[in-house]
Amino acid sequence: MDQSEGHGSEEGPQEDHGDGMQTFKEVTFPCDDEIVPSSPEPKEGPQEDNGRSKQGPKRVTFPCDDDIVSGSLEPKDPWRHAQNVTVDDVITSYTQACQKLNCKQIPKLVKQLQDLIDLSGRVETLDLKGERLDHKACEALEEIFKRVQFKMVDLEQTNLDEDGASALFDMIEYYESATHLNISFNKHIGTRGWQAAAHMMRKTNCLHYLDARNTPLLDHSAPFVARALRISSSLTVLHLENTSLSGRPLMLLATALKMNIVLRELYLADNRLNSLQDSAQLGNVLRFNSCIQILDLRNNHIMDSGLSYICEGIKEQRQGLVTLVLWNNQLTHAGMVHMSMCLPHTQSLETLNLGHNAIGNEGVRHLKNGLIGNRSVLRLGLASAKLTCEGAVAVAEFVAESPRLLRLDLRENEIKTGGLMALSLALRVNQSLLRLDLDREPKKETVKSFIETQRTLLAEIQNGCRRNFVLAKEKEEQLQKSASMTEIAIQALEDSTAGPEETNNSVDDNSHAPEITIAVLEEAEDGEIPTVQECKEEESDSDTEEEEEKKDTTLEIKHEVTPGQVTVSSPGRGHKVFLVTRVETSGSGMEEKRLTEKKTHNEDVALPESTTLVNGLGQESSRATPCCEKQDSHGTYSDTELEDLIRDASTEPDPALNAITL
């Protein structure tokens, strides 16, 4: 039915009267004013200026302060199940969880739980290596994690999927179950698994070590790990070998590591890192991050051009990197030019491994110049570096110059008689090299007698390393002895300073206690200790300063020996000589006495009877007699007390103290 609108009317249906004429019915509608019924008039009330009615004031009330908080919910304690727990409780809880989840128990795990003794601290290891862990088996492990903490949780090759991995990582994060975590060889943890692992790395303050070898970290998972590394507060060791990092994942990780100040060890082996973008990212990491100490890049494709980026980064940081492993990275002699220019600038690099690279003799010659200018490298790896006798000679030149090299690896090189002879001669000069790795079997020579010569040279090299090891051990023992004797010297000094204070209590205010000074004399060049005969001059009754200066001019030792001093040798290191001086006050009126005692190691050497002391007194006066005890010392030391002080001085080993006042 067609309809048309009109002003207050509408045409109705059409009728046909048979003659072709159609008529229309007219339909009318009420006006707009009549459509809306009339509404009641609003009650009169206060009017606003715009004509609208104004409502009355609204009132809002609040409850009393005591009624505002109706209750509170304390956070759950993750260790509420670990209080006073026993091994039987842990095993029972795990068994019940397996029955509830309808999964099999892991016999290897139950055996480890039965062997536990002390649950108060962290247990050493939870080893699940090789066990198949599905989602239900991972859920059952929560009954263990909520009761026991571990140092190492080993989940290597456990076939974790996304659900199981995310569940386990959430448990380890919540219960702080491990300080070392191994999730290597799990290729199916997926994006959700890596996301949970990143959350664990970011939130767990106790996790220091994460091993994720052979666990692919792809483009869509790398951002989570990068974000965690940028704000990580505890992770210090990270293993990412063979995780497909080349490209965008490494770029994200490198950007995050520029701001990381916690990570100390980074292992990136077997990732097919290239010589362009990947190496440039690693160079930027070394340039801005001086906290990473170990960088393992073995079995990649760094090559010479990539090594230039890494060397530039090392040159910028000065302090930081300690170990650099470039094993099997297709390096040649051209790359050693960059390394040679880098080595004199670094002050912290101690281990450099360049093995399984075709460096050759020319490369070693370049490297030698940088190593001689370096003052930090202690370990150098050149195994299978395509070296011959010519390269061994260059290495021997560095060995002879180095006072600090500890280990050198030259295995799998064609080093024959000439190279071995150069190394043997270098070891006669070097006193630091403790280990030199060479092939055990001699190399083939055209002259058969040279083979026996090679065996002789190998034995000499081994003996030289043994000699250096003994020397290093003796130096270490001497340092330890020196440190212990320093403590004894400090204690003796504290004890001796208390003696004169006690003596001063019995002396009048106008009198002063005598002063005893111990001076250290260096050993003579020929190794002999000066005696009293060498320090003695003509007898004199006067002790004026002019006469003392005349006596001192004839001494052959470095330090002056004045009247009133006694030379005492020390049984400690260095055969030091101590001079003990007794100084009287002018009011005491006592003559100075000299007592000589010389001790070298455990032997006492007595002076001849006819020896006259420097101050003119006979040898008999050095002995303590009853008359000395009866005599009024008037605040001075008796000879017995002086002898005790000299004995204490003879055991003084600290060469750092040039003068000690008691």
XYZ file of C-alpha atoms in Angstrom:
662
model
C 0.000 0.000 0.000
C 1.484 3.301 -1.108
C 1.368 6.096 1.361
C 2.142 9.778 0.994
C 2.491 12.337 3.662
C 0.482 15.572 3.690
C -0.192 18.446 5.942
C -2.495 16.819 8.445
C -3.929 14.304 5.939
C -3.044 11.109 4.092
C -4.613 9.539 1.063
C -6.145 6.143 1.730
C -6.535 3.063 -0.521
C -7.698 3.644 -4.104
C -11.071 2.262 -5.413
C -11.753 1.325 -9.014
C -15.364 1.944 -10.212
C -14.869 0.108 -13.508
C -14.721 3.181 -15.708
C -11.061 3.632 -15.159
C -11.620 6.314 -12.584
C -10.119 5.802 -9.142
C -11.226 7.555 -6.000
C -9.231 8.106 -2.844
C -10.249 8.056 0.786
C -8.969 10.924 2.817
C -7.435 10.177 6.252
C -6.857 13.051 8.664
C -4.382 13.293 11.630
C -4.596 15.556 14.650
C -2.359 18.584 14.955
C 1.005 18.392 16.759
C -0.378 20.230 19.747
C -3.126 17.659 20.111
C -0.801 14.609 19.888
C 0.962 15.366 23.249
C -1.501 15.281 26.102
C -1.474 18.101 28.524
C 0.894 17.628 31.537
C 0.199 18.840 35.020
C 1.614 22.183 36.015
C 4.812 21.899 38.100
C 4.687 22.982 41.644
C 5.929 26.416 42.291
C 9.370 26.506 43.809
C 12.477 28.619 43.796
C 13.306 29.809 40.288
C 16.735 30.400 38.799
C 17.570 33.243 36.498
C 17.183 31.059 33.395
C 13.660 30.020 34.414
C 14.563 26.453 35.546
C 13.462 25.189 38.891
C 16.146 24.906 41.547
C 16.248 21.725 43.627
C 16.854 21.775 47.354
C 20.395 21.215 48.806
C 21.797 17.652 48.689
C 23.385 16.057 51.725
C 26.199 13.433 51.733
C 27.183 11.541 54.867
C 30.163 9.253 55.559
C 30.532 6.565 58.232
C 32.832 6.973 61.211
C 36.553 6.353 60.791
C 36.321 3.052 62.600
C 33.632 1.830 60.237
C 35.293 2.847 56.938
C 37.472 -0.328 56.682
C 35.302 -3.292 57.383
C 38.123 -5.838 57.013
C 41.534 -6.619 55.460
C 43.108 -9.567 53.667
C 46.739 -10.387 54.419
C 48.873 -11.541 51.447
C 49.501 -15.226 51.333
C 52.798 -16.400 52.717
C 54.452 -18.610 50.072
C 56.339 -20.437 52.824
C 53.436 -21.235 55.103
C 53.752 -24.892 54.065
C 57.510 -25.052 54.749
C 57.381 -24.505 58.501
C 58.632 -27.524 60.465
C 58.371 -29.711 57.370
C 59.997 -33.136 57.139
C 61.083 -35.308 54.233
C 58.114 -37.614 54.769
C 55.761 -34.640 54.576
C 57.250 -33.589 51.243
C 57.012 -37.066 49.753
C 53.452 -37.530 51.007
C 52.345 -34.202 49.559
C 53.918 -35.011 46.197
C 52.298 -38.461 46.112
C 48.856 -37.041 46.890
C 49.271 -34.383 44.193
C 50.136 -37.042 41.602
C 47.052 -39.075 42.581
C 44.816 -36.016 42.397
C 46.155 -34.998 38.974
C 46.154 -38.595 37.730
C 49.817 -38.589 36.692
C 52.705 -40.927 37.416
C 55.323 -40.197 40.032
C 58.903 -39.694 38.924
C 60.999 -42.408 40.621
C 64.192 -40.395 40.149
C 62.626 -37.474 41.989
C 61.298 -39.619 44.851
C 64.775 -41.135 45.303
C 66.320 -37.671 45.586
C 63.709 -36.601 48.143
C 64.407 -39.671 50.260
C 68.109 -38.803 50.364
C 67.471 -35.326 51.769
C 68.650 -34.699 55.320
C 68.476 -31.009 56.134
C 65.597 -28.912 54.787
C 66.404 -25.751 56.721
C 68.505 -24.199 53.922
C 68.753 -24.597 50.186
C 69.225 -28.161 48.982
C 72.099 -28.623 46.562
C 70.353 -29.981 43.434
C 67.008 -31.046 42.024
C 67.943 -33.171 39.024
C 65.189 -33.883 36.500
C 67.442 -34.160 33.459
C 65.982 -36.373 30.770
C 62.599 -36.860 32.464
C 59.476 -36.160 30.421
C 57.475 -33.403 32.094
C 53.994 -32.713 30.792
C 51.617 -30.126 32.191
C 50.254 -32.412 34.949
C 53.728 -33.506 36.067
C 54.748 -29.847 36.309
C 51.693 -29.019 38.418
C 52.555 -31.839 40.833
C 56.032 -30.346 41.347
C 54.475 -27.347 43.094
C 54.018 -29.438 46.249
C 57.807 -29.753 46.376
C 58.662 -26.183 45.444
C 56.387 -24.756 48.142
C 58.265 -26.735 50.816
C 61.900 -26.996 49.638
C 64.294 -24.533 48.024
C 67.216 -25.586 45.837
C 70.481 -24.149 44.601
C 70.311 -25.889 41.225
C 67.176 -27.011 39.375
C 68.123 -29.034 36.312
C 65.362 -29.227 33.689
C 67.605 -30.122 30.765
C 65.933 -32.079 27.966
C 62.628 -32.540 29.802
C 60.481 -31.964 26.676
C 58.662 -28.989 28.168
C 55.762 -27.509 26.226
C 54.316 -24.019 26.562
C 51.871 -24.924 29.342
C 54.346 -26.901 31.421
C 57.156 -24.369 30.988
C 55.011 -21.378 31.912
C 53.661 -23.194 34.977
C 57.133 -24.205 36.167
C 58.629 -20.748 35.667
C 55.757 -19.154 37.586
C 56.347 -21.564 40.485
C 60.087 -20.898 40.550
C 59.445 -17.149 40.525
C 56.806 -17.260 43.290
C 58.607 -19.634 45.646
C 62.171 -18.483 44.737
C 63.007 -22.123 44.255
C 66.438 -21.875 42.567
C 69.551 -19.765 42.238
C 70.770 -21.763 39.199
C 68.313 -22.935 36.535
C 69.032 -25.144 33.534
C 66.332 -25.227 30.826
C 68.609 -26.266 27.950
C 67.550 -28.584 25.107
C 63.835 -27.720 25.391
C 62.853 -26.740 21.865
C 59.088 -26.431 22.366
C 58.602 -23.979 25.231
C 57.255 -21.454 22.710
C 56.393 -17.812 23.152
C 54.390 -18.249 26.351
C 57.198 -20.252 27.890
C 59.770 -17.549 27.114
C 57.375 -14.898 28.349
C 57.071 -16.701 31.697
C 60.859 -17.178 31.781
C 61.394 -13.456 31.206
C 58.940 -12.625 33.994
C 60.866 -14.986 36.263
C 64.174 -13.340 35.334
C 62.760 -9.902 36.053
C 60.988 -10.647 39.345
C 63.207 -13.236 41.031
C 65.979 -11.697 43.114
C 67.724 -14.994 43.846
C 68.211 -16.274 40.281
C 71.867 -15.766 39.290
C 72.451 -18.394 36.599
C 70.309 -19.332 33.596
C 71.329 -21.967 31.049
C 69.150 -21.963 27.916
C 71.434 -23.749 25.461
C 69.743 -25.216 22.394
C 66.425 -23.592 23.296
C 65.408 -21.447 20.300
C 64.825 -17.787 21.061
C 62.963 -16.515 17.991
C 61.895 -13.049 16.873
C 58.554 -13.027 18.675
C 60.098 -14.264 21.958
C 63.242 -12.117 22.038
C 61.504 -8.861 23.121
C 60.405 -10.428 26.420
C 63.929 -11.578 27.260
C 65.418 -8.253 26.169
C 63.043 -6.347 28.439
C 63.972 -8.616 31.337
C 67.713 -8.136 30.743
C 67.324 -4.379 30.603
C 65.891 -4.234 34.131
C 67.216 -7.500 35.565
C 68.569 -7.145 39.079
C 70.132 -10.533 39.827
C 71.094 -12.565 36.726
C 74.886 -12.704 36.371
C 75.445 -15.714 34.059
C 73.486 -16.308 30.849
C 74.020 -19.203 28.429
C 72.392 -18.723 25.018
C 74.428 -21.103 22.864
C 72.713 -22.330 19.704
C 69.504 -20.356 20.229
C 69.204 -18.838 16.714
C 70.127 -15.327 17.837
C 71.496 -13.983 14.563
C 69.631 -10.947 13.295
C 66.817 -9.196 15.129
C 67.006 -11.244 18.382
C 70.657 -10.281 18.874
C 69.892 -6.649 18.089
C 67.208 -6.581 20.797
C 69.478 -8.299 23.309
C 72.408 -5.990 22.503
C 70.225 -2.913 22.972
C 69.137 -4.197 26.375
C 72.652 -5.189 27.440
C 73.931 -1.659 26.919
C 71.965 -0.674 30.039
C 72.558 -3.852 32.040
C 75.019 -3.485 34.918
C 74.569 -6.895 36.565
C 75.384 -9.524 33.939
C 78.966 -10.806 34.189
C 79.157 -13.808 31.833
C 77.554 -14.070 28.381
C 77.880 -17.198 26.228
C 76.781 -16.823 22.581
C 78.499 -19.754 20.870
C 77.070 -21.609 17.855
C 74.623 -18.872 16.838
C 75.971 -18.238 13.310
C 76.674 -14.625 14.137
C 77.821 -12.795 11.020
C 80.623 -10.330 10.434
C 78.448 -7.311 9.718
C 75.329 -6.490 11.716
C 75.838 -9.048 14.484
C 79.487 -8.127 15.047
C 78.632 -4.432 15.032
C 76.022 -5.036 17.738
C 78.571 -6.923 19.842
C 81.040 -4.076 19.432
C 78.433 -1.615 20.690
C 77.766 -3.816 23.708
C 81.469 -3.809 24.613
C 81.699 -0.079 24.054
C 78.874 0.806 26.457
C 78.927 -2.129 28.890
C 82.014 -2.512 31.060
C 80.433 -5.019 33.444
C 80.558 -8.122 31.220
C 83.710 -10.048 32.100
C 83.379 -13.219 29.986
C 82.253 -13.187 26.342
C 82.210 -16.549 24.555
C 81.806 -16.270 20.762
C 83.177 -19.617 19.638
C 81.938 -21.346 16.470
C 80.464 -18.254 14.811
C 81.252 -16.367 11.600
C 82.892 -13.236 13.017
C 85.776 -13.192 10.503
C 88.321 -10.386 10.190
C 85.833 -7.615 9.417
C 83.692 -8.530 12.413
C 86.765 -8.701 14.646
C 87.471 -5.059 13.849
C 84.132 -4.042 15.441
C 84.858 -6.126 18.548
C 88.384 -4.721 18.908
C 87.058 -1.182 18.647
C 84.632 -1.916 21.472
C 87.373 -3.406 23.655
C 89.625 -0.441 22.958
C 86.909 1.941 24.167
C 86.106 0.198 27.429
C 89.659 -0.112 28.845
C 88.388 -1.895 31.984
C 85.790 -4.653 31.935
C 86.239 -7.693 29.675
C 88.447 -10.365 31.249
C 87.943 -13.379 28.954
C 87.363 -13.324 25.188
C 86.878 -16.596 23.296
C 87.086 -16.378 19.500
C 87.629 -20.068 18.828
C 86.788 -21.116 15.243
C 85.590 -17.803 13.785
C 87.371 -17.910 10.405
C 90.013 -15.379 11.475
C 93.219 -14.860 9.493
C 96.434 -12.860 9.795
C 94.553 -9.720 8.683
C 92.373 -9.842 11.790
C 95.458 -10.010 14.018
C 96.328 -6.482 12.912
C 93.172 -5.215 14.637
C 93.856 -7.370 17.700
C 97.454 -6.159 17.909
C 96.280 -2.536 17.934
C 93.663 -3.318 20.587
C 95.804 -5.209 23.123
C 97.991 -2.312 24.370
C 94.853 -0.360 25.324
C 93.040 -2.989 27.381
C 93.971 -3.258 31.032
C 91.679 -6.082 32.136
C 91.828 -8.795 29.429
C 93.459 -11.862 30.980
C 92.373 -14.752 28.729
C 92.452 -14.628 24.919
C 91.550 -17.788 22.989
C 92.220 -17.625 19.246
C 92.379 -21.365 18.612
C 91.212 -23.087 15.413
C 91.717 -19.987 13.282
C 94.098 -19.819 10.313
C 96.260 -17.128 11.903
C 99.551 -18.428 10.546
C 103.062 -17.230 11.194
C 102.376 -13.759 9.850
C 99.395 -13.328 12.136
C 101.445 -14.375 15.177
C 104.109 -11.805 14.289
C 101.450 -9.091 14.305
C 99.990 -10.450 17.547
C 103.403 -10.531 19.237
C 103.818 -6.773 19.036
C 100.467 -6.183 20.716
C 101.114 -8.797 23.392
C 104.472 -7.268 24.320
C 102.762 -3.898 24.804
C 99.996 -5.500 26.855
C 100.217 -5.759 30.645
C 97.221 -7.950 31.474
C 97.099 -11.148 29.351
C 97.774 -14.232 31.477
C 96.432 -17.035 29.253
C 96.805 -17.283 25.464
C 95.256 -19.963 23.267
C 96.763 -20.629 19.839
C 95.800 -24.268 19.316
C 95.493 -25.323 15.666
C 96.467 -21.845 14.458
C 98.508 -23.049 11.429
C 101.838 -22.287 13.120
C 105.243 -23.654 12.193
C 108.703 -23.180 13.680
C 108.773 -19.596 12.446
C 105.595 -18.787 14.356
C 106.902 -20.625 17.431
C 109.986 -18.378 17.408
C 107.741 -15.300 17.463
C 105.780 -16.778 20.345
C 109.034 -17.556 22.183
C 110.083 -13.913 21.885
C 106.892 -12.905 23.664
C 107.363 -15.609 26.324
C 110.860 -14.359 27.073
C 109.588 -10.790 27.443
C 106.471 -11.547 29.490
C 106.740 -11.458 33.295
C 103.137 -12.540 33.868
C 102.045 -15.154 31.286
C 100.700 -18.245 33.069
C 99.465 -20.572 30.321
C 100.113 -20.994 26.596
C 98.340 -23.492 24.326
C 100.207 -24.463 21.137
C 98.722 -27.876 20.433
C 97.914 -29.108 16.931
C 100.572 -26.966 15.263
C 103.524 -28.056 13.135
C 106.170 -26.988 15.628
C 109.331 -29.024 15.140
C 112.878 -28.947 16.497
C 113.637 -25.294 15.754
C 110.445 -24.025 17.358
C 110.849 -26.268 20.402
C 114.426 -25.072 20.862
C 113.273 -21.444 20.837
C 110.569 -22.181 23.405
C 113.036 -24.056 25.620
C 115.451 -21.125 25.583
C 112.625 -18.700 26.357
C 111.620 -20.754 29.393
C 115.104 -20.429 30.804
C 114.454 -16.698 31.072
C 110.746 -16.754 31.865
C 109.755 -17.355 35.494
C 105.970 -17.020 35.268
C 104.773 -19.604 32.707
C 103.235 -22.532 34.580
C 101.741 -24.531 31.719
C 102.751 -24.851 28.075
C 100.533 -27.232 26.108
C 102.262 -28.977 23.199
C 101.611 -32.167 21.298
C 102.990 -35.161 23.167
C 104.353 -36.972 20.128
C 107.267 -35.445 18.206
C 106.690 -34.230 14.666
C 108.175 -36.039 11.698
C 111.624 -34.852 10.681
C 113.790 -35.624 7.690
C 116.665 -36.357 10.046
C 115.777 -39.151 12.438
C 118.058 -37.873 15.178
C 115.944 -34.732 15.423
C 113.044 -36.777 16.754
C 115.058 -37.657 19.835
C 116.072 -34.023 20.105
C 112.405 -33.067 20.120
C 111.743 -35.435 23.018
C 114.631 -33.888 24.954
C 113.363 -30.372 24.308
C 109.826 -31.322 25.363
C 111.239 -32.660 28.647
C 113.209 -29.449 29.199
C 110.095 -27.352 28.579
C 108.149 -29.448 31.050
C 110.880 -29.124 33.657
C 110.955 -25.354 33.161
C 107.239 -25.145 33.859
C 107.672 -27.264 36.974
C 110.467 -24.971 38.169
C 108.232 -21.935 37.695
C 105.437 -23.681 39.573
C 107.715 -24.287 42.563
C 108.861 -20.668 42.493
C 105.285 -19.434 42.351
C 104.355 -21.630 45.292
C 107.272 -20.321 47.342
C 106.321 -16.722 46.557
C 102.772 -17.413 47.654
C 103.956 -18.919 50.925
C 106.227 -15.930 51.531
C 103.360 -13.542 50.928
C 101.177 -15.437 53.355
C 103.962 -15.479 55.920
C 104.574 -11.774 55.425
C 100.891 -11.039 55.936
C 100.769 -13.102 59.125
C 103.983 -11.569 60.468
C 102.618 -8.104 59.781
C 99.717 -8.864 62.078
C 102.161 -10.090 64.728
C 104.224 -6.916 64.357
C 101.178 -4.735 64.822
C 100.202 -6.688 67.925
C 103.760 -6.426 69.311
C 103.734 -2.702 68.681
C 100.481 -2.314 70.583
C 101.831 -4.377 73.470
C 105.126 -2.484 73.619
C 103.503 0.932 73.671
C 101.789 0.018 76.917
C 105.159 -0.516 78.744
C 106.428 3.085 78.897
C 103.009 4.298 79.956
C 103.131 2.097 83.040
C 106.656 3.330 83.803
C 105.622 6.962 83.522
C 103.186 6.503 86.383
C 106.068 6.088 88.835
C 108.137 9.048 87.594
C 107.918 12.605 88.861
C 106.242 15.234 86.732
C 109.575 16.872 85.843
C 111.212 13.605 84.683
C 110.658 11.879 81.361
C 110.725 8.195 80.521
C 113.581 6.982 78.323
C 112.833 6.453 74.659
C 113.761 3.392 72.657
C 113.770 3.562 68.846
C 113.997 0.581 66.512
C 115.234 1.360 63.018
C 115.327 -1.120 60.152
C 118.511 -1.436 58.144
C 118.447 -3.035 54.726
C 120.629 -6.052 54.053
C 124.033 -5.357 52.603
C 124.561 -6.064 48.934
C 126.708 -9.122 49.607
C 124.046 -10.636 51.874
C 126.029 -10.218 55.132
C 124.640 -8.439 58.164
C 126.804 -5.682 59.647
C 128.177 -6.475 63.106
C 129.043 -4.266 66.021
C 132.673 -4.286 64.933
C 131.681 -2.603 61.659
C 129.621 -0.003 63.493
C 132.180 0.786 66.184
C 134.559 3.795 66.410
C 137.200 5.048 68.822
C 136.182 5.273 72.461
C 135.197 8.670 73.734
C 133.906 10.034 77.003
C 131.872 12.694 75.287
C 128.436 12.132 73.726
C 128.088 15.466 72.015
C 126.468 15.752 68.607
C 129.761 16.709 66.899
C 131.484 13.547 68.033
C 128.487 11.448 67.034
C 128.608 12.891 63.520
C 132.315 11.987 63.282
C 131.545 8.419 64.274
C 128.667 8.104 61.825
C 130.793 9.124 58.833
C 132.847 5.911 59.039
C 129.840 3.557 58.902
C 129.558 1.340 55.809
C 125.887 0.624 56.089
C 123.095 2.766 54.604
C 121.592 4.038 57.849
C 123.492 5.796 60.634
C 124.354 3.974 63.874
C 124.824 6.383 66.747
C 126.125 5.726 70.251
C 123.563 4.140 72.461
C 122.331 1.856 69.671
C 122.447 -1.914 69.443
C 122.256 -3.799 66.138
C 119.896 -6.780 66.187
C 119.292 -9.095 63.225
C 115.794 -10.310 62.444
C 115.051 -14.009 61.871
C 112.253 -13.033 59.439
C 112.340 -12.472 55.683
C 115.104 -10.326 54.216
C 117.654 -10.629 57.084
C 116.851 -7.125 58.315
C 118.954 -5.420 60.994
C 117.340 -3.443 63.807
C 119.048 -0.631 65.678
C 117.853 -0.175 69.250
C 118.633 3.222 70.729
C 118.332 4.036 74.415
C 117.983 7.757 75.116
C 118.334 8.996 78.708
C 116.997 12.275 79.991
C 119.522 14.895 81.045
C 118.311 14.723 84.645
C 118.845 11.030 85.109
C 122.637 11.216 85.005
C 123.026 7.572 84.024
C 125.556 6.462 81.489
C 124.233 4.902 78.311
C 124.680 1.163 77.936
C 124.772 -0.848 74.738
C 123.729 -4.453 74.421
C 124.416 -6.374 71.269
C 122.492 -9.456 70.204
C 122.695 -10.900 66.730
C 120.314 -13.634 65.604
C 120.272 -15.112 62.111
C 117.527 -17.731 61.802
C 117.961 -20.074 64.828
C 121.683 -19.478 65.677
C 122.980 -17.051 68.285
C 126.415 -15.475 67.698
C 128.231 -14.194 70.819
C 130.694 -11.360 70.739
C 134.332 -11.987 71.656
C 135.309 -11.289 75.233
C 137.651 -8.508 74.227
C 134.946 -6.649 72.312
C 134.329 -3.149 73.546
C 130.933 -1.617 72.944
C 130.502 1.654 71.098
C 129.883 3.712 74.206
C 133.143 2.516 75.823
C 131.592 0.044 78.272
C 132.924 -3.447 78.591
C 131.040 -6.517 77.593
C 130.409 -7.442 81.224
C 128.293 -4.336 81.681
C 125.735 -5.716 79.243
C 124.769 -8.419 81.666
C 122.055 -7.835 84.239
C 123.458 -7.881 87.808
C 121.785 -7.557 91.219
C 123.422 -4.152 91.587
C 121.413 -2.875 88.654
C 118.221 -4.016 90.323
C 119.057 -2.244 93.553
C 120.110 0.937 91.828
C 117.526 3.660 91.555
C 116.758 3.873 87.855
C 114.761 7.039 88.365
C 112.288 6.117 85.605
C 114.796 4.475 83.229
C 114.864 0.914 81.926
C 116.930 -1.725 83.602
C 119.174 -3.883 81.445
C 116.811 -6.828 81.885
C 113.906 -4.813 80.544
C 116.058 -3.521 77.715
C 117.072 -7.078 76.842
C 113.395 -8.094 76.689
C 112.642 -5.188 74.415
C 115.557 -6.127 72.173
C 114.263 -9.703 72.011
C 110.886 -8.416 70.935
C 112.579 -6.257 68.342
C 114.522 -9.216 66.953
C 111.256 -10.926 66.062
C 109.956 -7.860 64.229
C 109.539 -8.978 60.567
C 107.699 -6.111 58.933
C 110.042 -4.476 56.388
C 107.519 -1.710 55.762
C 108.218 -0.073 59.132
C 111.345 2.052 58.927
C 111.175 3.401 62.477
C 109.055 2.269 65.379
C 108.950 4.217 68.604
C 108.087 2.160 71.679
